[in-house]
Amino acid sequence: MDAWPFTEEDWEAVEDAIVALVNASSEEADEVIAAKLKDVFDLLEALAIKYGPHPVLYETKADILPNPAGRVELYRQAISLAESHALQTLTIRLSLAEVLIEDLGDFAGARKELAACKGELTEDDLDEWQALTDRANK
């Protein structure tokens, strides 16, 4: 499995749909927001059909899902798939830790995820990881 199999054109469509969702979220009715969310999910599903299941697709879906428990499940699926193909889990685990802290108050779970990705840290990620670690240890 390639770490990034998607074409620039494929991913631009996803990014455009996410921007439309974010823009709708601040000023549109719930029905419009739900339709924009479905548009993103449909694009991600089309990419899963084209390329097969991929951790990035699960992670992206989790990033925009409004339900925290659903987000956790998708992040866990992304981690499992990434690990089974020896791909990085850093960004997934950072996002998962944030949901565990912010939405679920699961500080122990967040600490576990942050410890699991410590070996993947780059200098660019260190500040985010440290901030989450500090919050998880409160």
Tab-separated table of C-alpha atoms in Angstrom:
chain	number	residue	atom	x	y	z
A	1	MET	CA	0.000	0.000	0.000
A	2	ASP	CA	1.337	3.407	-0.987
A	3	ALA	CA	1.433	6.057	1.703
A	4	TRP	CA	-0.259	8.469	-0.765
A	5	PRO	CA	-1.820	6.794	-3.814
A	6	PHE	CA	-4.188	9.653	-4.700
A	7	THR	CA	-3.723	11.945	-7.659
A	8	GLU	CA	-3.619	15.686	-7.188
A	9	GLU	CA	-6.921	15.921	-9.048
A	10	ASP	CA	-8.537	13.307	-6.764
A	11	TRP	CA	-7.507	15.099	-3.623
A	12	GLU	CA	-8.382	18.583	-4.887
A	13	ALA	CA	-11.977	17.407	-5.262
A	14	VAL	CA	-11.974	16.245	-1.620
A	15	GLU	CA	-10.417	19.499	-0.426
A	16	ASP	CA	-12.947	21.564	-2.381
A	17	ALA	CA	-15.818	19.569	-0.891
A	18	ILE	CA	-14.414	20.035	2.621
A	19	VAL	CA	-14.094	23.787	2.081
A	20	ALA	CA	-17.725	23.860	0.927
A	21	LEU	CA	-18.713	21.938	4.069
A	22	VAL	CA	-16.804	24.303	6.357
A	23	ASN	CA	-18.298	27.344	4.646
A	24	ALA	CA	-21.801	25.889	4.924
A	25	SER	CA	-21.295	25.011	8.588
A	26	SER	CA	-21.162	28.629	9.635
A	27	GLU	CA	-24.239	29.931	7.884
A	28	GLU	CA	-26.416	27.237	6.311
A	29	ALA	CA	-29.365	25.175	7.506
A	30	ASP	CA	-28.771	21.695	8.901
A	31	GLU	CA	-30.067	20.097	5.689
A	32	VAL	CA	-27.477	21.934	3.601
A	33	ILE	CA	-24.697	20.968	5.998
A	34	ALA	CA	-25.819	17.330	5.909
A	35	ALA	CA	-25.803	17.411	2.103
A	36	LYS	CA	-22.269	18.875	2.037
A	37	LEU	CA	-21.106	16.229	4.519
A	38	LYS	CA	-22.612	13.540	2.294
A	39	ASP	CA	-20.779	15.031	-0.692
A	40	VAL	CA	-17.445	14.619	1.098
A	41	PHE	CA	-18.289	11.089	2.226
A	42	ASP	CA	-19.336	10.175	-1.333
A	43	LEU	CA	-16.003	11.431	-2.697
A	44	LEU	CA	-14.088	9.479	-0.058
A	45	GLU	CA	-16.099	6.352	-0.866
A	46	ALA	CA	-15.359	6.786	-4.564
A	47	LEU	CA	-11.646	6.977	-3.744
A	48	ALA	CA	-11.954	3.842	-1.605
A	49	ILE	CA	-13.479	2.059	-4.592
A	50	LYS	CA	-10.779	3.375	-6.913
A	51	TYR	CA	-7.765	2.758	-4.630
A	52	GLY	CA	-9.048	0.376	-1.990
A	53	PRO	CA	-9.401	1.118	1.709
A	54	HIS	CA	-6.734	3.539	2.884
A	55	PRO	CA	-5.934	5.053	6.310
A	56	VAL	CA	-6.030	8.579	4.875
A	57	LEU	CA	-9.630	8.064	3.806
A	58	TYR	CA	-10.684	6.874	7.270
A	59	GLU	CA	-8.731	9.693	8.902
A	60	THR	CA	-10.262	12.343	6.649
A	61	LYS	CA	-13.750	11.026	7.282
A	62	ALA	CA	-13.098	11.042	11.031
A	63	ASP	CA	-11.775	14.605	10.867
A	64	ILE	CA	-15.135	15.923	9.649
A	65	LEU	CA	-17.588	13.591	11.359
A	66	PRO	CA	-19.555	15.501	14.013
A	67	ASN	CA	-20.047	12.499	16.344
A	68	PRO	CA	-17.059	12.012	18.709
A	69	ALA	CA	-17.668	8.277	19.228
A	70	GLY	CA	-17.873	7.779	15.466
A	71	ARG	CA	-14.680	9.771	15.033
A	72	VAL	CA	-12.864	7.561	17.546
A	73	GLU	CA	-13.995	4.423	15.727
A	74	LEU	CA	-12.829	5.756	12.348
A	75	TYR	CA	-9.470	6.860	13.760
A	76	ARG	CA	-9.010	3.374	15.269
A	77	GLN	CA	-9.812	1.786	11.911
A	78	ALA	CA	-7.292	4.101	10.244
A	79	ILE	CA	-4.622	3.160	12.794
A	80	SER	CA	-5.274	-0.541	12.376
A	81	LEU	CA	-5.062	-0.330	8.599
A	82	ALA	CA	-1.954	1.859	8.710
A	83	GLU	CA	-0.201	-0.488	11.121
A	84	SER	CA	-1.060	-3.531	9.013
A	85	HIS	CA	0.720	-1.863	6.065
A	86	ALA	CA	3.603	-0.339	8.054
A	87	LEU	CA	2.415	3.225	7.394
A	88	GLN	CA	2.742	6.134	9.819
A	89	THR	CA	0.037	6.677	12.405
A	90	LEU	CA	1.238	9.987	13.830
A	91	THR	CA	-1.393	12.346	12.425
A	92	ILE	CA	-4.155	9.850	13.124
A	93	ARG	CA	-3.082	9.365	16.733
A	94	LEU	CA	-2.698	13.106	17.324
A	95	SER	CA	-6.242	13.692	16.052
A	96	LEU	CA	-7.554	10.757	18.079
A	97	ALA	CA	-5.848	12.043	21.225
A	98	GLU	CA	-7.461	15.432	20.728
A	99	VAL	CA	-10.954	13.898	20.449
A	100	LEU	CA	-10.317	11.717	23.495
A	101	ILE	CA	-9.270	14.769	25.528
A	102	GLU	CA	-11.680	17.420	24.217
A	103	ASP	CA	-14.851	15.450	23.606
A	104	LEU	CA	-14.682	12.342	25.772
A	105	GLY	CA	-12.464	13.298	28.711
A	106	ASP	CA	-10.492	10.066	28.237
A	107	PHE	CA	-7.104	11.323	29.365
A	108	ALA	CA	-5.640	7.848	29.880
A	109	GLY	CA	-6.648	6.829	26.356
A	110	ALA	CA	-5.118	10.019	24.975
A	111	ARG	CA	-1.858	9.380	26.845
A	112	LYS	CA	-1.748	5.873	25.364
A	113	GLU	CA	-2.166	7.200	21.807
A	114	LEU	CA	0.430	9.914	22.337
A	115	ALA	CA	2.929	7.393	23.702
A	116	ALA	CA	2.270	5.094	20.740
A	117	CYS	CA	3.188	7.773	18.194
A	118	LYS	CA	6.161	9.287	20.014
A	119	GLY	CA	8.618	7.356	17.843
A	120	GLU	CA	7.135	8.875	14.682
A	121	LEU	CA	7.515	12.499	15.780
A	122	THR	CA	9.292	14.987	13.591
A	123	GLU	CA	10.371	18.426	14.711
A	124	ASP	CA	7.324	19.879	12.924
A	125	ASP	CA	4.964	17.804	15.086
A	126	LEU	CA	6.695	18.206	18.429
A	127	ASP	CA	4.796	21.309	19.590
A	128	GLU	CA	1.386	19.781	18.851
A	129	TRP	CA	2.362	16.489	20.495
A	130	GLN	CA	3.690	18.292	23.587
A	131	ALA	CA	0.584	20.469	23.910
A	132	LEU	CA	-1.664	17.408	23.716
A	133	THR	CA	0.551	15.539	26.168
A	134	ASP	CA	0.361	18.445	28.608
A	135	ARG	CA	-3.444	18.502	28.324
A	136	ALA	CA	-3.674	14.713	28.725
A	137	ASN	CA	-1.589	14.843	31.897
A	138	LYS	CA	-3.784	17.393	33.699
